[in-house]
Coordinates of C-alpha atoms in Angstrom, one line a residue:
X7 CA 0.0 0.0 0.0
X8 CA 1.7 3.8 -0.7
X9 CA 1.7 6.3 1.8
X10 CA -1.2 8.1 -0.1
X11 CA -3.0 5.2 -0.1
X12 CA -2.9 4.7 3.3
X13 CA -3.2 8.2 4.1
X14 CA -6.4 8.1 2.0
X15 CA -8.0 4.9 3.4
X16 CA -7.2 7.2 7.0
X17 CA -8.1 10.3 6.4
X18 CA -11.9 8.3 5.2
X19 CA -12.2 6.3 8.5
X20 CA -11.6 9.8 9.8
X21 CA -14.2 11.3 8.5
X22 CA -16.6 8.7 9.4
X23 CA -15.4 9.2 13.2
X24 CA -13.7 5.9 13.0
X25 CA -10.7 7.9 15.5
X26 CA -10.0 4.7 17.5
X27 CA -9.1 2.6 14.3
X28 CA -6.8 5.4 12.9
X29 CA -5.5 6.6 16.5
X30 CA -2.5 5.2 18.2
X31 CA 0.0 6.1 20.8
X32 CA -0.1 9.1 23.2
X33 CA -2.9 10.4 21.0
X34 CA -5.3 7.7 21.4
X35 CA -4.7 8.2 24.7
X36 CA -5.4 12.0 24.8
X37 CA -8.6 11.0 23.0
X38 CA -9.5 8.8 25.4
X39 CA -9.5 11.4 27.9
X40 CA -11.7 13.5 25.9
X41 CA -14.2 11.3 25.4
X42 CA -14.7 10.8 29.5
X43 CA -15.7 14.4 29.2
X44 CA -19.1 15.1 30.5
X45 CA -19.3 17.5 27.9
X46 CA -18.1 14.9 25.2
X47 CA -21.2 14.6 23.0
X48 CA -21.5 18.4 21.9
X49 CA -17.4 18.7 22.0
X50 CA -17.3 15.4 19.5
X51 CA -20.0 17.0 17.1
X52 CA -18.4 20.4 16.6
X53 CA -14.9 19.6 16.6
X54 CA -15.6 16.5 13.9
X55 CA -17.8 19.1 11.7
X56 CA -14.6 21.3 11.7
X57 CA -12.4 18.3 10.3
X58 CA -14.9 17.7 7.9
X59 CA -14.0 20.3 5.5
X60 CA -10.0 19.5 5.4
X61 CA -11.1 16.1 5.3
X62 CA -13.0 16.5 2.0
X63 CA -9.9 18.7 0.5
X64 CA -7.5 15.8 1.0
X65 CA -10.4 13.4 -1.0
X66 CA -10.5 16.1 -3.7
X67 CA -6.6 17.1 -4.3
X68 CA -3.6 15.9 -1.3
X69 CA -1.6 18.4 -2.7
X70 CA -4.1 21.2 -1.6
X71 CA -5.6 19.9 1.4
X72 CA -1.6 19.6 2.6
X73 CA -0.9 23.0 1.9
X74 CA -4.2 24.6 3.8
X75 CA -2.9 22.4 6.6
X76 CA 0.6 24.1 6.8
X77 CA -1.7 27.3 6.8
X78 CA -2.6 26.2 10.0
X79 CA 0.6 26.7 11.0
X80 CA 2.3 29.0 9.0
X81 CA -0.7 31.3 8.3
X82 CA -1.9 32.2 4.9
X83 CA -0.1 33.2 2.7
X84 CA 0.7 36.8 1.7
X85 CA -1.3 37.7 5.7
X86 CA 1.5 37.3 7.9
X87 CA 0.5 36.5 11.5
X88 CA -2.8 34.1 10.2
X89 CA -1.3 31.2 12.4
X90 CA -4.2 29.3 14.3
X91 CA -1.5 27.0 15.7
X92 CA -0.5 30.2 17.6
X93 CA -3.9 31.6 18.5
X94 CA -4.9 27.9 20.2
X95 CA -0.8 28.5 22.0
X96 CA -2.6 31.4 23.4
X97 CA -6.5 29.8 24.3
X98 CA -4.4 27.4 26.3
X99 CA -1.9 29.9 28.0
X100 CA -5.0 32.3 29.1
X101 CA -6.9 29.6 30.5
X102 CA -4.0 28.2 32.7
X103 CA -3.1 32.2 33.6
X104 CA -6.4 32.0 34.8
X105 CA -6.8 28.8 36.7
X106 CA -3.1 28.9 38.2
X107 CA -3.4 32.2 39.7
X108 CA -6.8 31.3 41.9
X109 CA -5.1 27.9 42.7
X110 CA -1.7 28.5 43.4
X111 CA -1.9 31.8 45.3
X112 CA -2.7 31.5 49.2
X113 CA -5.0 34.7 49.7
X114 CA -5.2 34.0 53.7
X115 CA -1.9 35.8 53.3
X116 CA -3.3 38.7 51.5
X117 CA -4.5 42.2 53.0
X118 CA -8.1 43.2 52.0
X119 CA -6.4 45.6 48.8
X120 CA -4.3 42.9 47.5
X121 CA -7.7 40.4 47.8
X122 CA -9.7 42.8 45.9
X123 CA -6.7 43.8 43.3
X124 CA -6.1 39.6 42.4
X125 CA -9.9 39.0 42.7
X126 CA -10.1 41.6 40.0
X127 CA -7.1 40.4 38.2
X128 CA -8.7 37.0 37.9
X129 CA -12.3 37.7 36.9
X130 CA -10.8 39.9 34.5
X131 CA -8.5 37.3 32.8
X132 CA -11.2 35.1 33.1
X133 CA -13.3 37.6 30.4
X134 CA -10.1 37.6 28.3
X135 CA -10.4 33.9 27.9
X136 CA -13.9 34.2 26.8
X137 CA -13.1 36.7 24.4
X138 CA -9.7 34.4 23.1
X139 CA -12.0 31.1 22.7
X140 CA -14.4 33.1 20.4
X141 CA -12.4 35.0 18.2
X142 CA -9.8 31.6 17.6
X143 CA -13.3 29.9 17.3
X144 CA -14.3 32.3 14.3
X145 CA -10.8 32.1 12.8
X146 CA -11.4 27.9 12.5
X147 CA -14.8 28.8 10.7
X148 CA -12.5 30.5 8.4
X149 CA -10.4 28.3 7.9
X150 CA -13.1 26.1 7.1
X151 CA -14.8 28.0 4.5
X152 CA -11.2 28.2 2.8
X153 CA -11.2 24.7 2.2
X154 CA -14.5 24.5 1.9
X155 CA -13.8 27.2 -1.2
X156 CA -10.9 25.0 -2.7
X157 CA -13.1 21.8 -2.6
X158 CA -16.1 23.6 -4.5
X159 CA -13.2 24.8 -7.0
X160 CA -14.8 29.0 -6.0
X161 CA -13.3 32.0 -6.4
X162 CA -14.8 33.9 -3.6
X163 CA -13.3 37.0 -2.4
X164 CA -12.7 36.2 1.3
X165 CA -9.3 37.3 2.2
X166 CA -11.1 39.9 4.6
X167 CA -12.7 37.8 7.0
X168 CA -8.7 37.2 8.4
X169 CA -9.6 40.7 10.0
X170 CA -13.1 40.8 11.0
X171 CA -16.6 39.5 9.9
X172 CA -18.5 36.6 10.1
X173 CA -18.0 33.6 7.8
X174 CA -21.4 31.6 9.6
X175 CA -23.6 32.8 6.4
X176 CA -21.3 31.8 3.8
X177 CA -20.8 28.3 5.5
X178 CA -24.5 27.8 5.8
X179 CA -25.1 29.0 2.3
X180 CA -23.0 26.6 0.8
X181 CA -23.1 24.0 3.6
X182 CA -25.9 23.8 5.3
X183 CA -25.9 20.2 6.8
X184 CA -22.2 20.0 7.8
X185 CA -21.9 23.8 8.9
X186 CA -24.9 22.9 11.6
X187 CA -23.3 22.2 14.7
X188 CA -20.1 25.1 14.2
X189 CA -22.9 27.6 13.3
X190 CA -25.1 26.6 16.1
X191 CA -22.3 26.5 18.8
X192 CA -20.9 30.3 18.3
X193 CA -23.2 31.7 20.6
X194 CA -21.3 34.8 21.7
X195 CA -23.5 36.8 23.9
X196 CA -20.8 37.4 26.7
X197 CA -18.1 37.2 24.7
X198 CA -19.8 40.8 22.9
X199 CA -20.9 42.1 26.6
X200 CA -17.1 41.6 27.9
X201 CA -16.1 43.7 24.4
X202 CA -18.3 46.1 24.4
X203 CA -18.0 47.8 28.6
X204 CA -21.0 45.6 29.2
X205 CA -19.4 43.9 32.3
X206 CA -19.3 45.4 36.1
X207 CA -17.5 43.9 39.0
X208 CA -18.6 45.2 42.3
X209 CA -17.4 44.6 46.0
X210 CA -19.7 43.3 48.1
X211 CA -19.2 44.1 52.2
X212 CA -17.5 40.6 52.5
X213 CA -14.9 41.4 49.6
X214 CA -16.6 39.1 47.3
X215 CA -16.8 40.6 44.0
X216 CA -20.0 40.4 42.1
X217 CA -20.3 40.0 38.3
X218 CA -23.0 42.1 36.3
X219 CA -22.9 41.0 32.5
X220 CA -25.6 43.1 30.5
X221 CA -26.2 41.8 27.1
X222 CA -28.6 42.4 24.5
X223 CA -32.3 40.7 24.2
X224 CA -33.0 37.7 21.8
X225 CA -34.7 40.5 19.1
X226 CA -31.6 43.3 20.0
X227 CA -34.2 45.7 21.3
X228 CA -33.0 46.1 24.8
X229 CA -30.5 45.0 27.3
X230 CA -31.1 42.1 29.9
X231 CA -29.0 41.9 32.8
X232 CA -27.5 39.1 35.1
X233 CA -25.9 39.1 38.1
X234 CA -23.6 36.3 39.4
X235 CA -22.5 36.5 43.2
X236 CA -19.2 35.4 42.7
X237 CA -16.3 34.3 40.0
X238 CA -17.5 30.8 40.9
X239 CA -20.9 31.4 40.0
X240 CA -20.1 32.7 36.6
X241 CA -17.7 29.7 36.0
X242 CA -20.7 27.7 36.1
X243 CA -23.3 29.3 34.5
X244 CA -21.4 31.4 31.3
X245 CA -18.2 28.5 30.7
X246 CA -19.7 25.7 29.6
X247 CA -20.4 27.2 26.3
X248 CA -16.7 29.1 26.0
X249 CA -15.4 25.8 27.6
X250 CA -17.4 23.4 24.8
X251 CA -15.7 25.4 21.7
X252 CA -12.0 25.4 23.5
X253 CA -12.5 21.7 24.0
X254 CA -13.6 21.5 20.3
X255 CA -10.4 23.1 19.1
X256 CA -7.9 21.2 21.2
X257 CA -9.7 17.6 20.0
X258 CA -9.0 19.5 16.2
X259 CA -5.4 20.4 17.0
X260 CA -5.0 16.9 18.6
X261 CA -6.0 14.6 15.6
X262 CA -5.0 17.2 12.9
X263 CA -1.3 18.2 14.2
X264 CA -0.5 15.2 16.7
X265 CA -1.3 12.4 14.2
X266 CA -1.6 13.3 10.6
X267 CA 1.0 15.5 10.2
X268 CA 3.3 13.5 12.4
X269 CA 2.5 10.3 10.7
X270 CA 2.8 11.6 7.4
X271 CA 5.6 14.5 7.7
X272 CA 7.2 12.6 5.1
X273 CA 4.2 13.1 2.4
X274 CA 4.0 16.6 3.7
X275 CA 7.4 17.2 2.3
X276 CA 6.9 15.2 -0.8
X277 CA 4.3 17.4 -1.7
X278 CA 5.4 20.7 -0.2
X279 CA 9.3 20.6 -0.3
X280 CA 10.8 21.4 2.8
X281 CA 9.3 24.2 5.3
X282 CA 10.9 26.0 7.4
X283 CA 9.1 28.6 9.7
X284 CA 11.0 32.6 10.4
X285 CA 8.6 34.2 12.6
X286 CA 10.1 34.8 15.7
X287 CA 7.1 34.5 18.3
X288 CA 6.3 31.0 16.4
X289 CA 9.7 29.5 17.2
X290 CA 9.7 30.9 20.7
X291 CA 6.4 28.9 21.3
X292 CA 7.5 25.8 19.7
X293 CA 10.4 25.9 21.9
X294 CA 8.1 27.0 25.0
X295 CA 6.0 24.2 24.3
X296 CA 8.9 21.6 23.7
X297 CA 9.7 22.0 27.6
X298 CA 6.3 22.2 28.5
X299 CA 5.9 26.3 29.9
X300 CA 2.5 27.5 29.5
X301 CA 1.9 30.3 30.9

């Protein structure tokens, strides 16, 4: 059997969410872990619909569906600094910020100023996570609809949405059934509150802080508004949904960086030549991550 013939026959039980036949290794493992996720079910669905589409490039031309995945690393080209690989460095790095400053800082020691000053500090990197997940989140739709663009054989002018805009109606338009669960998931009510000074953290007489989040109605008529008594409170009620598209992207990153192109760096360079990467701040995270600092 040839490398692209194997490649091939995986990249097809892929798509058919046969991972366990095609997995192998630490990654099956990692997998594994996933899938014990209470949230597994709704992670699964989004991050295989966001495969899809660079599954169906490789079915339609290797060649292609090989170079939009060293996009994913390299960025487009022509728009420096289009790396997603970087943007999920930093989804990852926010999140732990967050989560190692509330667990590895004793605040028994701390005077009532310093307790409100880290309270603040950690509610308020908290938000930045949010806003992190969602804009990397749209940045995979985009990436999506660019190979979803090579596969139809299109010419759409869509260079733009690197900056700003919304690819959801594009992918819908021309992929309705597949698009479904990505489209449905970006539900970024918070995320726009946190952007737009729609968030209020106030100090309670027992140096709790409370969280106000005031976000637009359903019909975007009028504001609603909801109040969480603590950090721990909005953890529960607003992450699940932030926490369901990180999850998403890391299962993506998982199968599409830690298997196929480790597997099959050798048809990667048959195909591409060799690649070598310049930028600066993409070496320094390569090397971060190679002795595991995430910060």
């Amino acid at each position: 059997m040839s490398t692209e013939t194997e490649f091939l026959f995986e990249i097809n039980e892929l798509k058919k969410g046969n991972y366990k036949n095609v997995l192998n290794g630490e990654t099956l493992k990692s997998f594994e872990i996933f899938s014990k996720e209470a949230n597994w079910k709704e992670v699964n669905s989004i991050s295989h619909s966001m495969q899809l589409y660079l599954y169906d490039l490789f079915e339609i031309d290797i060649k292609k569906g090989l170079t939009m995945l060293h996009y994913l690393l390299g960025g487009f080209p022509g728009h420096k600094y289009t790396s997603l690989f970087t943007c999920m460095y930093d989804v990852i790095t926010t999140q732990r910020m967050s989560l190692n400053v509330e667990t590895k800082i004793d605040f028994d020691y701390l005077n009532d100023e310093a307790k409100d000053t880290l309270q603040s500090l950690i509610i308020n990197a908290f938000f930045r996570w949010i806003c992190v997940v969602f804009e990397t989140y749209r940045k995979f739709l985009v990436f999506d609809l660019f190979c979803l663009k090579e596969t139809l054989g299109k010419s759409w002018k869509i260079e733009n949405l690197f900056y700003n805009g919304n690819p959801c109606q594009m992918l819908k338009d021309h992929s309705q059934i597949q698009s479904k669960p990505l489209i449905d998931a970006y539900k970024g009510a918070t995320r726009h509150s946190i952007s737009h000074g729609n968030i209020f953290i106030i100090q309670n007489e027992t140096k709790i802080h409370k969280i106000i989040v005031q976000e637009t109605n359903d019909s975007k008529t009028a504001f609603i508004r909801k109040e969480y008594k603590n950090l721990l409170d909005l953890h529960k009620n607003e992450e699940p949904i932030t926490y369901v598209l990180s999850e998403a992207m890391r299962l993506f990153i998982l199968i599409i960086f830690e298997h196929i192109s480790f597997k099959y760096n050798n048809l990667i360079h048959k195909y591409l030549g060799d690649i070598t990467y310049t930028d600066p701040i993409m070496i320094q995270i390569f090397n971060n991550i190679r002795v595991g600092k995430f910060y």
